[in-house]
C-alpha positions as a printed NumPy array, in Angstrom:
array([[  4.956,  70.008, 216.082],
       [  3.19 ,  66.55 , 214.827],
       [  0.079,  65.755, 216.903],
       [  1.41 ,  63.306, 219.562],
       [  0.157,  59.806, 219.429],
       [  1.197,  57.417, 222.075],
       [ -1.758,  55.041, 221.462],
       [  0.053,  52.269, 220.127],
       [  2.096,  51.147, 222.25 ],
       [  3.788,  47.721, 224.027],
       [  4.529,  46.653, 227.745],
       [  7.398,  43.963, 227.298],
       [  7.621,  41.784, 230.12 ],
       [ 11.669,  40.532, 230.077],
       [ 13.567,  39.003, 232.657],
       [ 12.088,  40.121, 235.537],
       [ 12.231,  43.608, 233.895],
       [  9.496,  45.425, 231.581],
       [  9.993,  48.097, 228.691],
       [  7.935,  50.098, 227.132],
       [  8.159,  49.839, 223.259],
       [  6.528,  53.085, 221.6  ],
       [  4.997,  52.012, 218.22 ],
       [  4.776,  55.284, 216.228],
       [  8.188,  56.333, 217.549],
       [ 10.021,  53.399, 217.061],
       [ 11.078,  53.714, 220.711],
       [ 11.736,  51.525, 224.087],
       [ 11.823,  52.834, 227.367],
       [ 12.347,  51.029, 230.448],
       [  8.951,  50.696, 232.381],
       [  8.193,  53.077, 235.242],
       [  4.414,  52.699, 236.472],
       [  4.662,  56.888, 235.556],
       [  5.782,  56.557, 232.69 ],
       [  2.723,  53.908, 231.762],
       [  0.106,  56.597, 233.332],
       [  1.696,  59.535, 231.   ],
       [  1.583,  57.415, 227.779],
       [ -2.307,  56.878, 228.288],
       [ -3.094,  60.927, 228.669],
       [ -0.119,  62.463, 226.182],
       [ -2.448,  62.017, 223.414],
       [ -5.252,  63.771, 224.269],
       [ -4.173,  66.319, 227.078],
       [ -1.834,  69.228, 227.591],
       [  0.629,  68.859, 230.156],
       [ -1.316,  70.991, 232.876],
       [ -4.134,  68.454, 231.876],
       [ -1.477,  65.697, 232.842],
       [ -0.286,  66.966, 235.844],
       [ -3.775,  67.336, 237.067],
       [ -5.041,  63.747, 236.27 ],
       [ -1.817,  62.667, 238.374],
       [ -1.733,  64.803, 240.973],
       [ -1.706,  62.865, 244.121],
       [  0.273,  60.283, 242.724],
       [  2.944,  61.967, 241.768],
       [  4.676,  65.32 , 242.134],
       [  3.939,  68.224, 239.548],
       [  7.437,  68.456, 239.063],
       [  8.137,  65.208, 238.381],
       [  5.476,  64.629, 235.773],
       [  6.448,  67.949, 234.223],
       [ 10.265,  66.972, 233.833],
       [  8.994,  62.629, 232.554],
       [  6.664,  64.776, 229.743],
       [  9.811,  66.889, 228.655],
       [ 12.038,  64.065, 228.347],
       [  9.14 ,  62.271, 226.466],
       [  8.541,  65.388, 224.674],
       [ 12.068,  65.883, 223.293],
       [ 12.059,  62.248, 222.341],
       [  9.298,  62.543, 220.035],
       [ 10.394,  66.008, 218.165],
       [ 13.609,  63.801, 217.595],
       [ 12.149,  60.938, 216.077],
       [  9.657,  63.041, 214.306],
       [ 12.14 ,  65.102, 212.951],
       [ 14.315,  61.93 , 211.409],
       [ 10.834,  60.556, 210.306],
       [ 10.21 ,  63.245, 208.064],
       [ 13.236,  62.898, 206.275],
       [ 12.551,  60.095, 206.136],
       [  9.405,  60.536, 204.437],
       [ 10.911,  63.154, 202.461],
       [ 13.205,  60.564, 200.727],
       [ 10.2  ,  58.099, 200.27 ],
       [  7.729,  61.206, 199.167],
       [  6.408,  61.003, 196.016],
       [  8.794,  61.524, 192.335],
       [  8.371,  64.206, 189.874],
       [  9.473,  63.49 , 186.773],
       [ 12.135,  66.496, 186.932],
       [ 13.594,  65.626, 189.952],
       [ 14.061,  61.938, 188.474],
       [ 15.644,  63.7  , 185.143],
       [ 18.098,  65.688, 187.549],
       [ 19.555,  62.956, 188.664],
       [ 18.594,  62.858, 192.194],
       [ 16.611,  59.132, 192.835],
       [ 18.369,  56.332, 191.847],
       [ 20.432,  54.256, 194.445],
       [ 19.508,  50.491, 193.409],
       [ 19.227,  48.369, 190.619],
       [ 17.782,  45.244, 190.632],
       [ 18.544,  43.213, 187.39 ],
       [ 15.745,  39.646, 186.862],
       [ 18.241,  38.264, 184.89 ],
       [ 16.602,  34.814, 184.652],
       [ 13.25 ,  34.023, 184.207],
       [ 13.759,  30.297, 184.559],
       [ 15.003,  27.774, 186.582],
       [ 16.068,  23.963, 187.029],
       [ 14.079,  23.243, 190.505],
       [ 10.812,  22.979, 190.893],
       [ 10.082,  24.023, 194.108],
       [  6.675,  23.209, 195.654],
       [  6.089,  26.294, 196.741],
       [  7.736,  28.792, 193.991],
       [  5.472,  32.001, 194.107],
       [  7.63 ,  32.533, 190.245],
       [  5.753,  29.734, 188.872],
       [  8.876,  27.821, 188.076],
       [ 10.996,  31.079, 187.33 ],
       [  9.165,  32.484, 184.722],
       [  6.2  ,  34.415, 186.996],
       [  3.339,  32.682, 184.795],
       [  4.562,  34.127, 181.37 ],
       [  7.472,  33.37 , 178.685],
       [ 10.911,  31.246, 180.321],
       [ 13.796,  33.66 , 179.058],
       [ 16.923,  34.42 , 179.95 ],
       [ 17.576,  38.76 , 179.624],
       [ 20.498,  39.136, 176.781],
       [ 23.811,  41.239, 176.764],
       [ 22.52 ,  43.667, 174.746],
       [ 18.99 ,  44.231, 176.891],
       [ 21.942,  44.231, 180.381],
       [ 23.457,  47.498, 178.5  ],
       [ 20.514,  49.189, 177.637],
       [ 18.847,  48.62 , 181.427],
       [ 22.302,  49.474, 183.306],
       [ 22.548,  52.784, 181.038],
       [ 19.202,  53.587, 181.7  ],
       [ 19.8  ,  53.14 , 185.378],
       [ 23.362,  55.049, 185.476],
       [ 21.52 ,  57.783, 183.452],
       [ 19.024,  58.87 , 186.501],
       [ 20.889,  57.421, 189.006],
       [ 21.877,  59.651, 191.782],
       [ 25.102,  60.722, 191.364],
       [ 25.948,  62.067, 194.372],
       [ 25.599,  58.992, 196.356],
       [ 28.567,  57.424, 197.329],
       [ 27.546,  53.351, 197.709],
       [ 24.963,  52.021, 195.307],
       [ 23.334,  48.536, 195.419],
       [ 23.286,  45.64 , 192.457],
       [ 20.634,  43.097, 192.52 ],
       [ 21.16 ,  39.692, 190.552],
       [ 17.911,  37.697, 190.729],
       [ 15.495,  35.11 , 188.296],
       [ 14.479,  32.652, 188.446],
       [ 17.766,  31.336, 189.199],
       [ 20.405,  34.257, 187.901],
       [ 23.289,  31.672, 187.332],
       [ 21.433,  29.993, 184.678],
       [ 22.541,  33.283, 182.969],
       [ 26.276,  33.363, 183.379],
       [ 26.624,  35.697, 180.503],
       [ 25.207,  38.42 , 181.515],
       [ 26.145,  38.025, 184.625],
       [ 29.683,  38.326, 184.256],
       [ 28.73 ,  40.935, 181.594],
       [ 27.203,  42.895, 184.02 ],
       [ 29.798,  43.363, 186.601],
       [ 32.227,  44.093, 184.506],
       [ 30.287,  46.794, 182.418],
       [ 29.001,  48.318, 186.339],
       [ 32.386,  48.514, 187.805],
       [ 33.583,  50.007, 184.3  ],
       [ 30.899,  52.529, 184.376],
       [ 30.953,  53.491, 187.905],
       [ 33.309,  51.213, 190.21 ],
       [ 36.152,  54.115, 190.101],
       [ 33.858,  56.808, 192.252],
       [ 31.221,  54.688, 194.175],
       [ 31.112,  51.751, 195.986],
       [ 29.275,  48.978, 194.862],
       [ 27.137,  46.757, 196.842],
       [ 26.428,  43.338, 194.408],
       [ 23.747,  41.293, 195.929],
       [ 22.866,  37.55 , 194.488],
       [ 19.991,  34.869, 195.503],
       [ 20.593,  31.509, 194.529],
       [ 19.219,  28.052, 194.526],
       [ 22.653,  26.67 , 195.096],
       [ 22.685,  24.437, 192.47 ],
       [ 25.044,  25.988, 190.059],
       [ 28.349,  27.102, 190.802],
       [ 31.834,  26.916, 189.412],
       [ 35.69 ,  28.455, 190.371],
       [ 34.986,  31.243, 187.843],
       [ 31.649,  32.364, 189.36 ],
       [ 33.356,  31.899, 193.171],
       [ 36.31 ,  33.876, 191.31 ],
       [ 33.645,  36.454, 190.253],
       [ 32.207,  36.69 , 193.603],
       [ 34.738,  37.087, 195.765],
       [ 36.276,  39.787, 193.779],
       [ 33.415,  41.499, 194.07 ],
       [ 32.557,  40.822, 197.266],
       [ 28.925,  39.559, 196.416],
       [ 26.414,  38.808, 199.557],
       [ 25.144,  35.807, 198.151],
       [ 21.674,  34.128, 200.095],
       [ 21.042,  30.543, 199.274],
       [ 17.79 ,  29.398, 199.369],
       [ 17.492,  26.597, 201.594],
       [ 14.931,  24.969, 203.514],
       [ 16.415,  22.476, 206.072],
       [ 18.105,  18.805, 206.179],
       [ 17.746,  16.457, 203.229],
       [ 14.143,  15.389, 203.677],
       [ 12.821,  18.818, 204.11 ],
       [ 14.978,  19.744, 201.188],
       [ 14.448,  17.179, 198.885],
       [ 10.369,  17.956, 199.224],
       [ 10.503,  21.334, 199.154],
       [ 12.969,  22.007, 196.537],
       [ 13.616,  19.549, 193.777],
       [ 15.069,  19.409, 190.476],
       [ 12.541,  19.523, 187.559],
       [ 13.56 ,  15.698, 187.193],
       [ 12.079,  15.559, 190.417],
       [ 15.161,  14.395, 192.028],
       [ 16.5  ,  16.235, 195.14 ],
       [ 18.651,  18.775, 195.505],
       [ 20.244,  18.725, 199.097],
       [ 23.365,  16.79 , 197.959],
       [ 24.114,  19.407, 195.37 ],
       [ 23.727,  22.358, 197.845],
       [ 25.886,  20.652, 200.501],
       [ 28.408,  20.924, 197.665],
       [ 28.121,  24.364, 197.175],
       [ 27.602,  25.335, 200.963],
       [ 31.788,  23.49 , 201.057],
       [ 32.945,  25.318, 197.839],
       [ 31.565,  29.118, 199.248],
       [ 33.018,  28.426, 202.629],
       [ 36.346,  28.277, 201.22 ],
       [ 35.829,  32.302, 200.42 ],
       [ 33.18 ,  33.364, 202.818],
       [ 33.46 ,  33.458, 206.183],
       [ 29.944,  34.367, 206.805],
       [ 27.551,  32.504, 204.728],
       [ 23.35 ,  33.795, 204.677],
       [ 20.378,  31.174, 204.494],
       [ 16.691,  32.083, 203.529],
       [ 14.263,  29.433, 204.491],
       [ 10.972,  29.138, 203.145],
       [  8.509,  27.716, 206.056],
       [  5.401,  25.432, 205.34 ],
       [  2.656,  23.807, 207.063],
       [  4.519,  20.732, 207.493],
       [  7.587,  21.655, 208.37 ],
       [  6.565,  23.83 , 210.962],
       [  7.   ,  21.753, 213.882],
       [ 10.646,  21.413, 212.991],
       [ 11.909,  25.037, 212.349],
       [ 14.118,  25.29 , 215.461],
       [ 15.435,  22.175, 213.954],
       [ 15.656,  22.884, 210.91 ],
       [ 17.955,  26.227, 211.759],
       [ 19.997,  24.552, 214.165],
       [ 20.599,  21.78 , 211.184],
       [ 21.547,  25.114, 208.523],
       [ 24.218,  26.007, 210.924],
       [ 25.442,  22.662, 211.468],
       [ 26.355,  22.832, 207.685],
       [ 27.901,  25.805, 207.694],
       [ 25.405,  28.719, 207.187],
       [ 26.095,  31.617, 209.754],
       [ 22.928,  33.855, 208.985],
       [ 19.532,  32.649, 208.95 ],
       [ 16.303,  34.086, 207.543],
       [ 13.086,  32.474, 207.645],
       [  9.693,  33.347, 205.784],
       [  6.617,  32.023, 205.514],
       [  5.411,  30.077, 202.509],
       [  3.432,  32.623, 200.391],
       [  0.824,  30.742, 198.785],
       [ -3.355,  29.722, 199.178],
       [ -2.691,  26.016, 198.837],
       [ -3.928,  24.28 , 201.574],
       [ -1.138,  22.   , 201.795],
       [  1.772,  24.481, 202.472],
       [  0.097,  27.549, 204.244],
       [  0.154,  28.18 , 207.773],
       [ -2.905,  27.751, 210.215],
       [ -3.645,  29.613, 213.215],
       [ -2.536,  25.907, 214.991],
       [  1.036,  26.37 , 213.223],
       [  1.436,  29.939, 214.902],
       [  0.782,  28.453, 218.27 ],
       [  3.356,  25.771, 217.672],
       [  5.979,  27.836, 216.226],
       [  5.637,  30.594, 219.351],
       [  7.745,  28.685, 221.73 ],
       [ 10.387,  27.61 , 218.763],
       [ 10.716,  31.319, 218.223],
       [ 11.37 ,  32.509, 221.859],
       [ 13.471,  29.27 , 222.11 ],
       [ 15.608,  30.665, 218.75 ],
       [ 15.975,  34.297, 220.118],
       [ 17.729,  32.835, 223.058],
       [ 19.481,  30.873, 221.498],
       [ 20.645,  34.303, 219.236],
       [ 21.148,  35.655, 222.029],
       [ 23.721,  33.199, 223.272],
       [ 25.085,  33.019, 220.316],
       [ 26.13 ,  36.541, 219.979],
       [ 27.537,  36.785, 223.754],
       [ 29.794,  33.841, 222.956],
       [ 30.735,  35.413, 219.581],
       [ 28.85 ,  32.453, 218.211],
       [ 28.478,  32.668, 213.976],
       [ 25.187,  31.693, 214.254],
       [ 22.587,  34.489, 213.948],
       [ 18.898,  34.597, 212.859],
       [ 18.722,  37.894, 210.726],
       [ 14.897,  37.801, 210.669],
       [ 15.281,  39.068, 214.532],
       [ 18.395,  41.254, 213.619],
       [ 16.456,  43.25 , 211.141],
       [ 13.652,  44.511, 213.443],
       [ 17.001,  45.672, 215.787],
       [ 18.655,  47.496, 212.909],
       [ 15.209,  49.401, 212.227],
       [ 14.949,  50.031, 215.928],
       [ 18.967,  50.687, 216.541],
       [ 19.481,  52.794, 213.316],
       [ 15.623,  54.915, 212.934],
       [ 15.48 ,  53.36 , 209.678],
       [ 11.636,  53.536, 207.715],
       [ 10.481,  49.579, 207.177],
       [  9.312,  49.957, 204.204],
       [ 10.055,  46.79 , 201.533],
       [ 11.17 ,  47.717, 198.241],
       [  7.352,  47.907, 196.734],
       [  7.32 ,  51.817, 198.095],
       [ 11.268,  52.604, 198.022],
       [ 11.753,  55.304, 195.272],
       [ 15.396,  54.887, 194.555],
       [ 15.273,  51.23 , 193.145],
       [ 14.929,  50.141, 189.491],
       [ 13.782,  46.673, 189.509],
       [ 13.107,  45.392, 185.979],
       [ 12.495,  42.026, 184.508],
       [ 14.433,  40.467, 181.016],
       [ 12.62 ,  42.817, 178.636],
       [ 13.343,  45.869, 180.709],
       [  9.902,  46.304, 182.067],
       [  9.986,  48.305, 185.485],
       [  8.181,  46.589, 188.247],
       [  8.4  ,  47.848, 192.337],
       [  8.283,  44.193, 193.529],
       [ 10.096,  41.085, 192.435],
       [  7.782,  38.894, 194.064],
       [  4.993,  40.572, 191.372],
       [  6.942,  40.723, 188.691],
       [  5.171,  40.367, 185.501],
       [  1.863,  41.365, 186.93 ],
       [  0.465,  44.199, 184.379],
       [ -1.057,  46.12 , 187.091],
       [  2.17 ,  46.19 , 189.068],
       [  4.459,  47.579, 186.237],
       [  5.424,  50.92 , 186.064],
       [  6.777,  51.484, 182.681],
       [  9.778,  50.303, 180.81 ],
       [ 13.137,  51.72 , 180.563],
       [ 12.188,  52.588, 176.337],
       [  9.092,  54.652, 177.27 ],
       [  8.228,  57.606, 180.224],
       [  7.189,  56.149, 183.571],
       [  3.516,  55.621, 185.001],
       [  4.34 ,  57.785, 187.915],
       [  0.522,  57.464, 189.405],
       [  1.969,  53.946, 189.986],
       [  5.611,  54.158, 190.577],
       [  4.436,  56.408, 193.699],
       [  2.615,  54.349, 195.306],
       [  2.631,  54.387, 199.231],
       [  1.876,  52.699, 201.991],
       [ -2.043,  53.315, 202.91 ],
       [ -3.321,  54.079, 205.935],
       [ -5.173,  51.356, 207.33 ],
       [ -7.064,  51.589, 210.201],
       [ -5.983,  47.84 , 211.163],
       [ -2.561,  48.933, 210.695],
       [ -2.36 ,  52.161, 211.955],
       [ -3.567,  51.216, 215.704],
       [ -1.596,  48.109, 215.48 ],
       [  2.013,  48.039, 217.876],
       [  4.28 ,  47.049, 215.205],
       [  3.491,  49.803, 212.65 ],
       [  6.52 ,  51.238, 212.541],
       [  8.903,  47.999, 211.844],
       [  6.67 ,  45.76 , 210.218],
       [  7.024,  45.943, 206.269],
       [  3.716,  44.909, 205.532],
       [  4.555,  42.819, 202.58 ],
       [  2.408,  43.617, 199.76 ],
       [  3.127,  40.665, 197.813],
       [  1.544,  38.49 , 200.995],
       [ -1.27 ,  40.603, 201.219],
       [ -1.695,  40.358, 197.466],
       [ -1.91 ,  36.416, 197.326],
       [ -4.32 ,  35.823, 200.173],
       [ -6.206,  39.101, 200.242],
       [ -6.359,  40.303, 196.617],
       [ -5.267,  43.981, 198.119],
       [ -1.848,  44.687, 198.398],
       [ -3.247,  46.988, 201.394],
       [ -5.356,  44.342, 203.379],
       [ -3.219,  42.798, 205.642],
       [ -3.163,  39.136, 205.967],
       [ -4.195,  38.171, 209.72 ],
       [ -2.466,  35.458, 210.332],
       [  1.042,  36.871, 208.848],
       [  0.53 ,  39.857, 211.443],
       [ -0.172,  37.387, 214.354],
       [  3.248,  35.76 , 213.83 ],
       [  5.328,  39.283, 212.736],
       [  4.031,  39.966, 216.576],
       [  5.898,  37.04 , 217.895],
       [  9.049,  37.364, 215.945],
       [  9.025,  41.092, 217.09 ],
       [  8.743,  40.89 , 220.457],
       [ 11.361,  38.395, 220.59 ],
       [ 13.618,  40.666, 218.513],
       [ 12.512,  43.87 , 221.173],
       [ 13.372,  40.955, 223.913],
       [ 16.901,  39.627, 222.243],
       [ 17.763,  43.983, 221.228],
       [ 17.019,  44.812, 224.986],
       [ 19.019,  41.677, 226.528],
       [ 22.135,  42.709, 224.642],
       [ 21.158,  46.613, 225.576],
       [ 21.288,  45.584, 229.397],
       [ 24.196,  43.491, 229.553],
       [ 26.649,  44.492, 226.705],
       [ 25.767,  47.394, 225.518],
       [ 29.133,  47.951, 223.664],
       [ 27.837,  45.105, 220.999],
       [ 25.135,  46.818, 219.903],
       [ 26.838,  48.899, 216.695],
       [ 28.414,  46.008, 215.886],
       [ 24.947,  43.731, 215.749],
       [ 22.642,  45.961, 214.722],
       [ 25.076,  47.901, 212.237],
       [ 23.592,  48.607, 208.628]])
């Protein structure tokens, strides 16, 4: 059995209730003051140690039968952790050539764009090198080479269109679903995933879409003001009149429509407002992010996470409501710390997954998209053998992470770390301080629904 390590862990104060969230396990309990004196001994003495150190207090028998129960708990979770781990260990290059890695492909279709967002961590689309679009003929080659080593036993795979902005690059595009669902669309089921600016779209892509049934985010930041700023046109002109237009067109297919919103320094006093104002449009599903970037402008202070605090409990209420009242209106930035919770699934973002293939127009392999065309982040190219020193890179033990509460369902986004810490390792202090908030709020809004409707929580928190 894994050494036991209980350190970590969270006393959630809810509702007149408490819970005890376990970091390393990925586990909540309901609080029992017994249950708090076994967590500080279990990992560093035996269970005649424990009994010992609480006799008085409680009965032997009682502590015996709370450190079985914990006991079991643990050998389950560590159990699912390590395959877990074994799916995320590290590639040979035989077990790639059998076939047995690839789930995901994630196609940069674009490397340009017609906004000019203030805050674009692409530098305009392009990531800092050469504006291209990826041809027909380079969409064959990279699909073949994916469909080649991709894991053929797997029964759903997942198809990533991003830039840039993708719809810039209708061709391939269309190209590209038609080729994948030749190629595979008979035996698997296909998963097509798009990120847009909202700025583009026609009846034949909205054709294309719902055919396919695409998820499709659209990256918007707010109401027109907030918009306009953020996110204009390389004119300069603003783009919220435009996206309104889109938002209508989509909601005439989708029932569900997904926002990601990119947070700044100024617009942090208004993000409760600014989510309530995406749903008045029409968007059901709301992400937010912070703004990843050094300019003093548009980064966060340790001020903004004091203001945004109270908007976040307000908005995890407000979830909460929502989803009682079968409400369309959901913040998946709290969902997605449930469904890690809910389903033991590892957090790790895409920069350590194994089975994706995320490659830019010329077909260079890269593990992030956010550090795409960075040389020291590529892994190879689908013409020549793989760097596999760098394609297996893990997370790294970190002392500041490894003591921290949140281990286990914060993804620790390398890209963040990257920009304001030069070490994709190193994380950035004041990103943790507010992936605490949103967290507890998500353990808070995961627990409500646990307590009172318990019957909702596969259908929330389903993958």
């Amino acid at each position: 059995m894994h050494p036991i390590n209980t350190n970590s862990y969270e006393i959630l104060n809810y509702n007149s209730k408490k819970f005890i969230f376990i970091g390393n396990y990925k586990t909540l309990f309901e609080y029992t003051d017994l249950l708090n004196d076994i967590l500080k001994l279990l990992s560093n003495h035996n269970d005649d140690e424990i009994v010992n150190k609480l006799e008085g207090k409680y009965s032997s028998k009682l502590v015996r039968e709370q450190v079985s129960i914990i006991k079991e708990w643990i050998l389950k979770i560590n159990s699912h952790n390590e395959n877990q781990y074994n799916l995320n260990n590290n590639i040979e290059r035989d077990y790639w050539h059998k076939e047995k890695v690839l789930k995901s492909l994630w196609l940069n279709i674009s490397h340009d764009c017609n906004l000019r967002c203030i805050y674009c961590y692409g530098d305009g689309g392009n990531y800092g090198k050469r504006t291209e679009l990826m041809t027909v003929e380079k969409a064959k080659e990279i699909i073949d080479y994916w469909f080649k080593y991709l894991n053929k036993e797997s029964k759903e795979v997942n198809v990533v269109f991003f830039g840039g902005e993708p719809l810039m690059n209708k061709d391939v595009l269309f190209f590209a679903v038609d080729y994948i669902n030749n190629l595979i669309g008979h035996n698997k089921n296909i998963k097509y995933m798009l990120t847009t600016n909202a700025t583009i779209m026609d009846s034949k892509l909205l054709d294309l879409f719902t055919k396919n049934k695409f998820s499709i985010t659209l990256s918007i930041d707010g109401e027109k003001e907030i918009q306009d700023k953020n996110r204009p046109y390389c004119s300069g002109e603003g783009t919220f009149n435009k996206v309104i237009e889109t938002i209508g067109l989509l909601k005439k297919s989708y029932n569900k429509l997904t926002a990601r919103l990119t947070l700044t320094h100024d617009n942090v006093p208004r993000l409760k407002q600014s989510i309530e104002d995406l749903w008045n449009l029409g968007i059901t599903n709301v992400n937010f992010e912070i703004v990843s970037s050094k300019d003093k402008s548009l980064k966060l202070t340790e001020e903004d996470i004091k203001i945004l605090k109270p908007q976040i409990q307000d908005l995890a209420k407000i979830t909460y409501r929502n989803i009682i009242d079968n409400n369309n209106k959901y913040i998946l930035t709290f969902i997605k710390y449930g469904k890690i919770l809910h389903n033991y699934l590892d957090n790790s973002c895409t920069f350590y997954s194994k089975n994706s293939l995320m490659v830019d127009p010329d077909g260079e392999i890269f593990k992030c998209h956010r550090l795409i065309e960075q040389e020291e982040f590529m892994v190879g190219n689908i013409s020549n053998e793989l760097d596999w020193g760098k394609y297996n890179k893990n997370k790294n033990t970190n002392s500041k992470c490894d003591d921290c509460w949140i281990n286990k369902l914060c993804f620790q986004c390398p890209q963040i770390n990257y920009t304001f810490n030069n070490n994709i390792y190193d994380p950035y202090e004041l990103s943790c301080e507010l992936t605490k908030i949103i967290v507890e709020e998500s353990l808070k809004l995961y627990c409500s629904i646990y307590e009172n409707y318990p019957k909702l929580l596969s259908q929330i928190y389903k993958c």
